[in-house]
Coordinates of N, CA and C and ligand atoms in Angstrom, one line a residue:
M57 N -25.8 -66.7 -166.7 CA -26.1 -68.1 -167.0 C -25.8 -68.9 -165.7
T58 N -26.6 -69.9 -165.4 CA -26.4 -70.7 -164.2 C -25.2 -71.6 -164.4
Q59 N -24.5 -71.8 -163.2 CA -23.3 -72.8 -163.3 C -23.8 -74.2 -163.5
L60 N -23.2 -74.8 -164.5 CA -23.6 -76.2 -164.9 C -22.5 -77.2 -164.3
V61 N -22.9 -78.4 -163.9 CA -21.9 -79.3 -163.4 C -22.1 -80.7 -164.1
T62 N -21.1 -81.5 -164.1 CA -21.2 -82.9 -164.5 C -21.6 -83.8 -163.3
A63 N -21.9 -85.0 -163.6 CA -22.3 -85.9 -162.5 C -21.1 -86.1 -161.6
D64 N -19.9 -86.3 -162.2 CA -18.7 -86.5 -161.3 C -18.4 -85.3 -160.4
E65 N -18.6 -84.1 -161.0 CA -18.4 -82.9 -160.2 C -19.3 -82.8 -159.0
I66 N -20.6 -83.0 -159.3 CA -21.5 -82.9 -158.1 C -21.2 -83.9 -157.1
K67 N -20.8 -85.1 -157.6 CA -20.5 -86.2 -156.6 C -19.3 -85.8 -155.8
A68 N -18.3 -85.2 -156.4 CA -17.1 -84.8 -155.7 C -17.4 -83.7 -154.7
I69 N -18.3 -82.7 -155.1 CA -18.7 -81.7 -154.1 C -19.5 -82.2 -153.0
E70 N -20.4 -83.2 -153.3 CA -21.2 -83.8 -152.2 C -20.2 -84.6 -151.3
A71 N -19.3 -85.3 -151.8 CA -18.3 -86.1 -151.0 C -17.5 -85.2 -150.1
Y72 N -17.1 -84.0 -150.7 CA -16.3 -83.1 -149.9 C -17.1 -82.5 -148.7
T73 N -18.4 -82.2 -149.1 CA -19.3 -81.6 -148.0 C -19.5 -82.6 -146.9
I74 N -19.7 -83.9 -147.3 CA -19.9 -85.0 -146.3 C -18.7 -85.4 -145.5
N75 N -17.6 -85.6 -146.3 CA -16.4 -86.2 -145.6 C -15.5 -85.1 -145.0
E76 N -15.4 -83.9 -145.6 CA -14.5 -82.8 -145.1 C -15.3 -81.9 -144.2
A77 N -16.5 -81.4 -144.7 CA -17.2 -80.4 -143.9 C -18.0 -81.1 -142.8
G78 N -18.3 -82.4 -143.0 CA -18.9 -83.2 -141.9 C -20.4 -83.1 -141.9
L79 N -21.0 -82.6 -143.0 CA -22.5 -82.5 -143.1 C -22.9 -83.9 -143.7
S80 N -23.7 -84.6 -143.0 CA -24.1 -86.0 -143.4 C -24.9 -85.9 -144.7
A81 N -25.0 -87.1 -145.4 CA -25.9 -87.2 -146.5 C -27.3 -87.0 -146.1
A82 N -27.7 -87.4 -144.9 CA -29.0 -87.2 -144.4 C -29.3 -85.7 -144.2
V83 N -28.3 -84.9 -143.8 CA -28.5 -83.4 -143.7 C -28.8 -82.9 -145.1
L84 N -28.0 -83.3 -146.1 CA -28.2 -82.8 -147.5 C -29.5 -83.3 -148.1
T85 N -29.9 -84.5 -147.7 CA -31.2 -85.0 -148.2 C -32.3 -84.1 -147.6
E86 N -32.2 -83.8 -146.3 CA -33.2 -82.9 -145.7 C -33.3 -81.5 -146.3
R87 N -32.1 -81.0 -146.6 CA -32.0 -79.7 -147.3 C -32.6 -79.7 -148.6
A88 N -32.4 -80.8 -149.4 CA -33.0 -81.0 -150.7 C -34.5 -81.0 -150.6
A89 N -35.0 -81.8 -149.6 CA -36.5 -81.9 -149.5 C -37.1 -80.5 -149.0
M90 N -36.4 -79.8 -148.2 CA -36.9 -78.5 -147.7 C -36.9 -77.5 -148.8
A91 N -35.8 -77.5 -149.6 CA -35.7 -76.6 -150.8 C -36.8 -76.9 -151.8
T92 N -37.1 -78.2 -152.0 CA -38.2 -78.5 -152.9 C -39.6 -78.1 -152.4
L93 N -39.8 -78.3 -151.0 CA -41.1 -77.9 -150.4 C -41.3 -76.4 -150.6
Q94 N -40.2 -75.6 -150.5 CA -40.3 -74.1 -150.7 C -40.7 -73.8 -152.1
V95 N -40.1 -74.5 -153.1 CA -40.5 -74.2 -154.5 C -42.0 -74.6 -154.7
L96 N -42.4 -75.8 -154.2 CA -43.7 -76.2 -154.4 C -44.8 -75.3 -153.7
A97 N -44.4 -74.8 -152.6 CA -45.3 -74.0 -151.8 C -45.4 -72.5 -152.3
A98 N -44.6 -72.2 -153.3 CA -44.5 -70.8 -153.8 C -45.8 -70.4 -154.6
G99 N -46.6 -71.4 -154.8 CA -47.9 -71.1 -155.5 C -48.1 -71.4 -156.9
R100 N -47.1 -71.9 -157.6 CA -47.2 -72.2 -159.0 C -47.7 -73.7 -159.2
F101 N -47.9 -74.4 -158.2 CA -48.3 -75.8 -158.4 C -49.5 -76.2 -157.6
D102 N -50.4 -77.0 -158.2 CA -51.6 -77.5 -157.5 C -51.2 -78.6 -156.6
L103 N -51.3 -78.4 -155.3 CA -50.9 -79.4 -154.3 C -52.1 -80.1 -153.7
S104 N -53.2 -80.2 -154.4 CA -54.4 -80.8 -153.8 C -54.3 -82.3 -153.7
N105 N -53.4 -82.9 -154.5 CA -53.2 -84.4 -154.4 C -51.9 -84.8 -155.0
V106 N -50.9 -84.8 -154.2 CA -49.5 -85.0 -154.7 C -49.1 -86.5 -154.6
L107 N -48.5 -87.0 -155.7 CA -48.0 -88.4 -155.7 C -46.5 -88.3 -155.8
V108 N -45.8 -88.9 -154.9 CA -44.3 -89.0 -154.9 C -43.9 -90.4 -155.4
L109 N -43.2 -90.4 -156.6 CA -42.7 -91.7 -157.1 C -41.2 -91.7 -156.7
A110 N -40.9 -92.7 -155.8 CA -39.5 -92.8 -155.2 C -38.8 -94.0 -155.7
G111 N -37.5 -93.8 -156.0 CA -36.6 -94.9 -156.3 C -35.9 -95.4 -155.1
L112 N -34.8 -96.1 -155.3 CA -34.3 -96.9 -154.1 C -32.9 -96.3 -153.7
G113 N -32.5 -95.2 -154.3 CA -31.2 -94.6 -153.9 C -31.3 -93.2 -153.4
G114 N -30.3 -92.4 -153.6 CA -30.3 -91.0 -153.1 C -31.5 -90.2 -153.6
N115 N -31.8 -90.4 -154.8 CA -32.9 -89.6 -155.4 C -34.2 -90.0 -154.7
G116 N -34.4 -91.3 -154.5 CA -35.6 -91.8 -153.8 C -35.6 -91.3 -152.3
A117 N -34.4 -91.2 -151.7 CA -34.4 -90.7 -150.3 C -34.9 -89.3 -150.2
D118 N -34.5 -88.5 -151.2 CA -35.0 -87.1 -151.3 C -36.5 -87.1 -151.4
G119 N -37.1 -88.0 -152.2 CA -38.5 -88.1 -152.4 C -39.3 -88.5 -151.2
V120 N -38.7 -89.4 -150.4 CA -39.4 -89.9 -149.2 C -39.4 -88.8 -148.2
A121 N -38.2 -88.1 -148.1 CA -38.1 -87.0 -147.1 C -39.1 -85.9 -147.5
L122 N -39.3 -85.6 -148.8 CA -40.3 -84.6 -149.3 C -41.7 -85.1 -148.9
A123 N -42.0 -86.3 -149.1 CA -43.3 -86.8 -148.8 C -43.6 -86.6 -147.3
R124 N -42.7 -86.8 -146.5 CA -42.8 -86.6 -145.0 C -43.1 -85.1 -144.8
L125 N -42.3 -84.2 -145.4 CA -42.5 -82.8 -145.2 C -43.9 -82.3 -145.7
L126 N -44.3 -82.8 -146.9 CA -45.6 -82.4 -147.4 C -46.7 -82.9 -146.4
H127 N -46.6 -84.1 -146.0 CA -47.6 -84.6 -145.0 C -47.7 -83.8 -143.8
Q128 N -46.5 -83.4 -143.2 CA -46.5 -82.6 -142.0 C -47.0 -81.2 -142.2
A129 N -47.0 -80.8 -143.5 CA -47.5 -79.5 -143.8 C -49.0 -79.6 -144.2
K130 N -49.6 -80.8 -143.9 CA -51.0 -81.0 -144.2 C -51.4 -81.0 -145.7
I131 N -50.4 -81.3 -146.5 CA -50.6 -81.3 -148.0 C -50.9 -82.8 -148.3
P132 N -52.0 -83.1 -149.0 CA -52.4 -84.5 -149.3 C -51.3 -85.1 -150.2
V133 N -50.6 -86.2 -149.7 CA -49.5 -86.8 -150.5 C -49.6 -88.3 -150.3
T134 N -49.2 -89.0 -151.4 CA -49.1 -90.4 -151.4 C -47.7 -90.8 -151.9
L135 N -47.1 -91.8 -151.3 CA -45.8 -92.2 -151.6 C -45.9 -93.6 -152.3
Q136 N -45.3 -93.7 -153.5 CA -45.2 -94.9 -154.3 C -43.8 -95.3 -154.6
F137 N -43.3 -96.4 -154.2 CA -42.0 -96.8 -154.6 C -42.0 -97.4 -156.0
V138 N -40.9 -97.2 -156.7 CA -40.7 -97.8 -158.0 C -39.5 -98.7 -157.8
G139 N -39.8 -100.0 -157.8 CA -38.7 -101.0 -157.5 C -39.0 -101.6 -156.1
N140 N -38.2 -102.6 -155.8 CA -38.5 -103.4 -154.6 C -37.9 -102.8 -153.4
V141 N -38.7 -102.3 -152.5 CA -38.3 -101.5 -151.3 C -37.3 -102.3 -150.5
N142 N -37.4 -103.6 -150.5 CA -36.5 -104.4 -149.7 C -35.1 -104.3 -150.2
R143 N -34.9 -103.8 -151.4 CA -33.6 -103.6 -152.0 C -33.1 -102.2 -151.9
A144 N -33.9 -101.4 -151.2 CA -33.6 -99.9 -151.1 C -32.3 -99.7 -150.3
S145 N -31.7 -98.5 -150.5 CA -30.5 -98.2 -149.7 C -30.9 -97.9 -148.2
Q146 N -30.0 -97.9 -147.4 CA -30.2 -97.7 -145.9 C -30.8 -96.3 -145.8
A147 N -30.4 -95.3 -146.6 CA -30.9 -94.0 -146.5 C -32.4 -93.9 -146.8
V148 N -32.8 -94.7 -147.8 CA -34.2 -94.7 -148.1 C -35.0 -95.4 -147.0
K149 N -34.5 -96.5 -146.5 CA -35.2 -97.2 -145.4 C -35.3 -96.3 -144.2
E150 N -34.3 -95.5 -143.9 CA -34.4 -94.6 -142.7 C -35.4 -93.6 -143.0
Q151 N -35.4 -93.0 -144.2 CA -36.4 -92.0 -144.5 C -37.9 -92.6 -144.5
L152 N -38.0 -93.8 -145.0 CA -39.3 -94.5 -145.0 C -39.8 -94.7 -143.6
H153 N -38.9 -95.1 -142.7 CA -39.2 -95.3 -141.3 C -39.8 -94.0 -140.7
A154 N -39.2 -92.9 -140.9 CA -39.7 -91.6 -140.3 C -41.0 -91.3 -141.0
A155 N -41.1 -91.4 -142.3 CA -42.3 -91.1 -143.0 C -43.5 -91.9 -142.6
T156 N -43.2 -93.2 -142.4 CA -44.3 -94.1 -141.9 C -44.8 -93.7 -140.5
L157 N -43.8 -93.4 -139.6 CA -44.2 -93.0 -138.3 C -45.0 -91.7 -138.3
C158 N -44.8 -90.8 -139.3 CA -45.5 -89.6 -139.4 C -46.9 -89.8 -140.0
G159 N -47.1 -91.0 -140.5 CA -48.4 -91.3 -141.1 C -48.5 -91.1 -142.6
V160 N -47.4 -91.0 -143.3 CA -47.4 -90.9 -144.8 C -48.1 -92.1 -145.4
Q161 N -49.1 -91.9 -146.3 CA -49.8 -93.0 -147.0 C -49.0 -93.5 -148.1
R162 N -49.0 -94.9 -148.3 CA -48.3 -95.6 -149.3 C -49.3 -96.0 -150.4
A163 N -48.9 -96.0 -151.7 CA -49.6 -96.6 -152.8 C -48.8 -97.7 -153.4
E164 N -49.4 -98.7 -153.9 CA -48.6 -99.7 -154.7 C -48.5 -99.4 -156.1
K165 N -49.7 -98.9 -156.6 CA -49.8 -98.6 -158.0 C -50.7 -97.4 -158.2
S166 N -50.4 -96.5 -159.1 CA -51.3 -95.3 -159.2 C -51.8 -95.1 -160.6
D167 N -52.9 -94.4 -160.7 CA -53.4 -94.0 -162.0 C -52.9 -92.6 -162.1
F168 N -52.0 -92.4 -163.1 CA -51.3 -91.1 -163.2 C -52.2 -90.0 -163.6
K169 N -53.5 -90.3 -163.9 CA -54.4 -89.2 -164.2 C -54.9 -88.5 -162.9
E170 N -54.9 -89.3 -161.8 CA -55.4 -88.8 -160.5 C -54.7 -87.6 -159.9
P171 N -53.3 -87.7 -159.7 CA -52.6 -86.7 -158.9 C -52.7 -85.3 -159.6
S172 N -52.7 -84.3 -158.7 CA -52.6 -82.9 -159.2 C -51.2 -82.6 -159.6
L173 N -50.3 -83.4 -158.9 CA -48.8 -83.1 -159.2 C -48.1 -84.5 -158.9
I174 N -47.2 -84.8 -159.8 CA -46.3 -86.0 -159.6 C -44.9 -85.6 -159.4
I175 N -44.3 -86.1 -158.3 CA -42.9 -85.8 -158.0 C -42.0 -86.9 -158.5
D176 N -41.1 -86.7 -159.4 CA -40.2 -87.7 -159.9 C -39.0 -87.8 -159.1
A177 N -39.0 -88.8 -158.2 CA -37.8 -89.0 -157.3 C -37.3 -90.4 -157.5
I178 N -37.3 -90.9 -158.8 CA -36.9 -92.2 -159.1 C -35.4 -92.4 -159.3
F179 N -34.9 -91.7 -160.3 CA -33.4 -91.7 -160.5 C -32.9 -90.2 -160.7
G180 N -31.7 -90.0 -160.2 CA -31.0 -88.7 -160.4 C -29.7 -88.9 -161.0
T181 N -28.6 -88.4 -160.4 CA -27.3 -88.5 -161.0 C -26.7 -89.8 -161.0
G182 N -27.3 -90.8 -160.4 CA -26.7 -92.2 -160.3 C -27.1 -93.0 -161.5
L183 N -28.0 -92.5 -162.4 CA -28.4 -93.3 -163.5 C -27.2 -93.7 -164.3
N184 N -27.0 -95.1 -164.5 CA -25.8 -95.5 -165.2 C -26.0 -96.5 -166.3
K185 N -27.3 -96.7 -166.6 CA -27.6 -97.6 -167.8 C -29.0 -97.4 -168.2
D186 N -29.5 -98.1 -169.2 CA -30.9 -97.9 -169.7 C -31.8 -98.3 -168.6
L187 N -33.0 -97.7 -168.5 CA -34.0 -98.1 -167.5 C -34.5 -99.5 -167.8
P188 N -34.9 -100.2 -166.7 CA -35.5 -101.5 -166.9 C -36.8 -101.4 -167.8
E189 N -37.0 -102.4 -168.6 CA -38.1 -102.4 -169.6 C -39.4 -101.9 -168.9
G190 N -39.8 -102.6 -167.8 CA -41.1 -102.3 -167.2 C -41.2 -100.8 -166.8
L191 N -40.1 -100.2 -166.4 CA -40.1 -98.8 -166.0 C -40.2 -97.9 -167.3
Q192 N -39.5 -98.3 -168.3 CA -39.6 -97.6 -169.6 C -41.1 -97.5 -170.0
K193 N -41.8 -98.7 -169.9 CA -43.2 -98.7 -170.4 C -44.0 -97.7 -169.5
M194 N -43.8 -97.8 -168.2 CA -44.5 -97.0 -167.3 C -44.3 -95.5 -167.6
L195 N -43.1 -95.1 -167.8 CA -42.8 -93.7 -168.1 C -43.4 -93.2 -169.4
K196 N -43.3 -94.1 -170.4 CA -43.9 -93.7 -171.7 C -45.4 -93.5 -171.6
A197 N -46.0 -94.4 -170.8 CA -47.5 -94.2 -170.6 C -47.8 -93.0 -169.8
A198 N -47.0 -92.7 -168.8 CA -47.2 -91.5 -168.0 C -47.0 -90.2 -168.9
N199 N -46.1 -90.2 -169.8 CA -45.9 -89.1 -170.7 C -47.1 -88.8 -171.6
H200 N -47.9 -89.8 -171.8 CA -49.1 -89.6 -172.7 C -50.3 -89.0 -171.9
I201 N -50.1 -88.9 -170.6 CA -51.3 -88.5 -169.8 C -51.1 -87.0 -169.4
D202 N -52.1 -86.2 -169.5 CA -52.0 -84.8 -169.1 C -51.9 -84.6 -167.6
N203 N -50.6 -84.6 -167.2 CA -50.4 -84.3 -165.7 C -49.2 -83.4 -165.6
T204 N -48.9 -83.0 -164.4 CA -47.8 -82.1 -164.1 C -46.8 -82.9 -163.3
V205 N -45.5 -82.9 -163.8 CA -44.4 -83.6 -163.2 C -43.4 -82.6 -162.7
V206 N -42.9 -82.7 -161.5 CA -41.7 -82.0 -161.1 C -40.7 -83.0 -160.8
A207 N -39.5 -82.8 -161.4 CA -38.4 -83.8 -161.3 C -37.5 -83.3 -160.2
L208 N -37.0 -84.2 -159.3 CA -36.0 -83.9 -158.4 C -34.6 -84.2 -159.0
D209 N -33.8 -83.1 -159.1 CA -32.4 -83.2 -159.6 C -32.3 -83.4 -161.1
L210 N -32.9 -84.4 -161.6 CA -32.9 -84.7 -163.0 C -34.2 -85.4 -163.4
P211 N -34.7 -85.2 -164.6 CA -35.8 -86.1 -165.0 C -35.3 -87.5 -165.1
T212 N -36.1 -88.5 -164.5 CA -35.7 -89.9 -164.5 C -35.5 -90.3 -166.0
G213 N -34.4 -91.0 -166.3 CA -34.1 -91.5 -167.6 C -33.2 -90.6 -168.4
I214 N -32.9 -89.4 -167.9 CA -32.0 -88.5 -168.6 C -30.6 -88.6 -168.0
D215 N -29.6 -88.8 -168.9 CA -28.2 -88.9 -168.5 C -27.7 -87.5 -168.0
A216 N -27.1 -87.5 -166.8 CA -26.7 -86.2 -166.2 C -25.7 -85.5 -167.0
N217 N -24.9 -86.2 -167.8 CA -23.8 -85.6 -168.6 C -24.2 -85.3 -170.0
T218 N -24.9 -86.2 -170.6 CA -25.1 -86.1 -172.1 C -26.5 -85.6 -172.4
G219 N -27.4 -85.7 -171.5 CA -28.8 -85.3 -171.7 C -29.6 -86.3 -172.6
E220 N -28.9 -87.4 -172.8 CA -29.6 -88.5 -173.6 C -30.6 -89.2 -172.8
I221 N -31.6 -89.8 -173.5 CA -32.7 -90.6 -172.9 C -32.2 -92.0 -172.8
R222 N -32.2 -92.6 -171.6 CA -31.7 -93.9 -171.4 C -32.9 -94.9 -171.5
G223 N -33.4 -95.1 -172.7 CA -34.5 -96.0 -172.8 C -35.9 -95.3 -172.8
A224 N -36.1 -94.5 -171.8 CA -37.3 -93.7 -171.7 C -37.0 -92.6 -170.6
A225 N -37.7 -91.5 -170.6 CA -37.5 -90.5 -169.6 C -38.9 -89.9 -169.3
L226 N -39.1 -89.4 -168.1 CA -40.3 -88.8 -167.7 C -40.2 -87.3 -167.9
K227 N -41.1 -86.8 -168.7 CA -41.1 -85.4 -169.1 C -41.6 -84.5 -167.9
A228 N -40.8 -83.5 -167.6 CA -41.1 -82.7 -166.4 C -41.5 -81.3 -166.8
K229 N -42.4 -80.7 -166.0 CA -42.7 -79.3 -166.2 C -41.6 -78.4 -165.6
A230 N -41.0 -79.0 -164.5 CA -39.9 -78.3 -163.9 C -39.0 -79.3 -163.3
T231 N -37.7 -78.9 -163.2 CA -36.7 -79.8 -162.5 C -36.0 -79.0 -161.4
I232 N -36.0 -79.5 -160.2 CA -35.4 -78.8 -159.1 C -34.0 -79.3 -159.0
A233 N -33.0 -78.5 -159.3 CA -31.6 -78.9 -159.4 C -30.9 -78.7 -158.0
F234 N -30.5 -79.8 -157.4 CA -29.9 -79.6 -156.0 C -28.4 -79.2 -156.2
G235 N -28.2 -78.0 -155.6 CA -26.8 -77.4 -155.7 C -26.6 -76.7 -157.0
F236 N -26.4 -77.5 -158.0 CA -26.2 -76.9 -159.3 C -26.9 -77.6 -160.4
E237 N -27.3 -76.9 -161.5 CA -27.9 -77.6 -162.6 C -27.0 -78.6 -163.3
K238 N -27.4 -79.8 -163.6 CA -26.6 -80.8 -164.2 C -26.6 -80.5 -165.7
V239 N -25.4 -80.6 -166.3 CA -25.3 -80.2 -167.7 C -26.2 -81.0 -168.7
G240 N -26.6 -82.2 -168.3 CA -27.5 -83.0 -169.1 C -28.9 -82.3 -169.3
C241 N -29.2 -81.3 -168.4 CA -30.5 -80.6 -168.6 C -30.4 -79.5 -169.6
E242 N -29.2 -79.3 -170.2 CA -29.1 -78.3 -171.2 C -28.7 -79.0 -172.6
K243 N -28.6 -80.3 -172.6 CA -28.1 -81.0 -173.8 C -29.1 -82.0 -174.3
A244 N -29.0 -82.3 -175.6 CA -29.8 -83.3 -176.3 C -31.3 -83.3 -175.8
Q245 N -31.9 -84.4 -175.5 CA -33.3 -84.4 -175.1 C -33.5 -83.9 -173.7
G246 N -32.4 -83.8 -173.0 CA -32.5 -83.4 -171.6 C -33.1 -82.0 -171.4
K247 N -32.8 -81.1 -172.4 CA -33.4 -79.7 -172.3 C -34.9 -79.8 -172.3
K248 N -35.4 -80.6 -173.3 CA -36.9 -80.6 -173.5 C -37.5 -81.4 -172.3
M249 N -36.9 -82.4 -171.8 CA -37.5 -83.2 -170.7 C -37.4 -82.6 -169.4
A250 N -36.5 -81.7 -169.2 CA -36.3 -81.1 -167.8 C -37.3 -79.9 -167.6
G251 N -37.8 -79.3 -168.6 CA -38.7 -78.2 -168.4 C -38.0 -77.0 -167.8
R252 N -38.6 -76.3 -166.9 CA -37.9 -75.1 -166.3 C -37.0 -75.6 -165.2
V253 N -35.7 -75.4 -165.3 CA -34.8 -75.9 -164.3 C -34.6 -74.8 -163.2
I254 N -34.8 -75.2 -162.0 CA -34.8 -74.3 -160.8 C -33.7 -74.8 -159.9
P255 N -32.5 -74.2 -160.0 CA -31.4 -74.6 -159.1 C -31.7 -74.1 -157.7
Q256 N -31.5 -75.0 -156.7 CA -31.7 -74.7 -155.3 C -30.5 -75.0 -154.5
D257 N -30.1 -74.0 -153.6 CA -28.9 -74.3 -152.7 C -29.3 -75.3 -151.7
I258 N -28.5 -76.3 -151.4 CA -28.7 -77.2 -150.3 C -27.6 -77.2 -149.4
G259 N -26.8 -76.2 -149.4 CA -25.7 -76.0 -148.4 C -24.4 -76.8 -148.7
L260 N -24.2 -77.1 -150.0 CA -23.0 -77.8 -150.4 C -21.8 -76.9 -150.2
V261 N -20.7 -77.6 -149.7 CA -19.4 -76.8 -149.5 C -18.4 -77.1 -150.6
L262 N -18.0 -76.0 -151.2 CA -17.0 -76.2 -152.4 C -15.6 -76.2 -151.8
P263 N -14.8 -77.2 -152.3 CA -13.3 -77.2 -151.9 C -12.8 -75.8 -152.4
E264 N -11.9 -75.2 -151.6 CA -11.5 -73.8 -152.0 C -10.8 -73.8 -153.4
D265 N -10.2 -74.9 -153.8 CA -9.5 -74.8 -155.1 C -10.3 -75.4 -156.2
F266 N -11.6 -75.5 -156.0 CA -12.4 -76.2 -157.0 C -12.6 -75.4 -158.2
I267 N -12.4 -76.0 -159.4 CA -12.6 -75.3 -160.7 C -13.6 -76.1 -161.5
F268 N -14.7 -75.4 -161.8 CA -15.7 -76.0 -162.6 C -15.2 -76.3 -164.0
S269 N -15.5 -77.4 -164.6 CA -15.0 -77.8 -165.9 C -15.9 -77.0 -167.0
I270 N -17.1 -76.6 -166.6 CA -17.9 -75.8 -167.6 C -18.0 -74.4 -167.1
Q271 N -17.3 -73.5 -167.9 CA -17.2 -72.1 -167.5 C -18.3 -71.3 -168.2
Ligands
LIG245 N1 -24.8 -88.0 -152.6 C1 -25.3 -87.1 -151.8 O1 -24.8 -86.7 -150.8 C2 -26.7 -86.5 -152.1 C3 -27.4 -87.0 -153.1 N2 -28.7 -86.5 -153.4 C4 -29.6 -87.2 -154.3 O2 -29.0 -88.5 -154.6 C5 -29.1 -88.6 -156.0 C6 -27.9 -89.5 -156.4 O3 -28.1 -90.7 -155.6 P1 -27.5 -92.1 -156.2 O4 -27.9 -93.1 -155.1 O5 -26.1 -92.0 -156.5 O6 -28.3 -92.4 -157.5 P2 -29.8 -92.5 -157.9 O7 -30.7 -92.3 -156.8 O8 -29.9 -91.6 -159.1 O9 -29.9 -94.1 -158.4 C7 -30.0 -95.0 -157.4 C8 -29.3 -96.3 -157.8 O10 -29.9 -97.0 -158.8 C9 -29.0 -97.8 -159.5 N3 -29.3 -97.5 -161.0 C10 -28.7 -96.6 -161.8 N4 -29.2 -96.6 -163.0 C11 -30.1 -97.7 -163.0 C12 -30.9 -98.3 -164.0 N5 -31.0 -97.8 -165.2 N6 -31.7 -99.3 -163.7 C13 -31.7 -99.8 -162.4 N7 -30.9 -99.3 -161.4 C14 -30.1 -98.2 -161.7 C15 -27.6 -97.3 -159.1 O11 -27.1 -98.3 -158.2 C16 -27.9 -96.0 -158.4 O12 -27.0 -95.9 -157.3 C17 -29.0 -87.2 -156.6 O13 -29.5 -87.2 -157.9 C18 -29.8 -86.4 -155.6 O14 -31.2 -86.6 -155.9 C19 -29.2 -85.5 -152.5 O15 -30.1 -84.7 -153.1 C20 -28.1 -84.5 -152.0 C21 -27.0 -85.3 -151.3
K246 K1 -35.6 -87.7 -160.6

């Protein structure tokens, strides 16, 4: 059975990796994007027209980095932000700068029927309240369209600890879990919404005395 973690645990491990081991968040974001590219390129997904839906925090930064890597690998990809990019984190803005210089195409609004694959990089472990109404409507509409979604870290709208749906959640065919699978992907509606969970190592450093709360 794969090791499961809570949101607090993964945040503590990430903080230790950044603050003690000295690997920056940007390094971890790049590792997450590279690990995702590896999974996508393994042949199980139709990469003929990829749409990356990016949020404004760490999950979004992963998505923008992935869009850059897909573009550099000559895979057709479009990047669409969910939310006002002017309010994005510094990490997202830095990723967007690099992606733009590489020539990554932006979309303001997409028809969710068009893409061969949708990457959910909107919210991850930082989800802390119900999704905004407008986003709830968008996700519920997307769930009714026959498309393939791969979620980064967690399906957007799923609580990392309880697996509950926070207003709405985007149903994924697969979820790429960075470092360790979040326990919410095995609980309540999280299990159904996450699809096949694929844990991927991103080089996190565990404190030597670290004890997982879920054995
Ligand atoms: N921390 C690291 O070193 C790494 C993180 N990775 C990725 O980052 C996310 C976690 O990032 P975080 O910024 O903490 O949270 P989110 O991106 O999930 O959310 C962004 C931001 O949005 C706000 N927010 C939360 N809930 C809501 C809501 N319902 N409505 C509106 N806004 C909301 C809140 O301020 C959040 O901070 C993690 O999942 C990984 O994908 C890297 O992969 C590895 C390194
Ligand atoms: K996500």
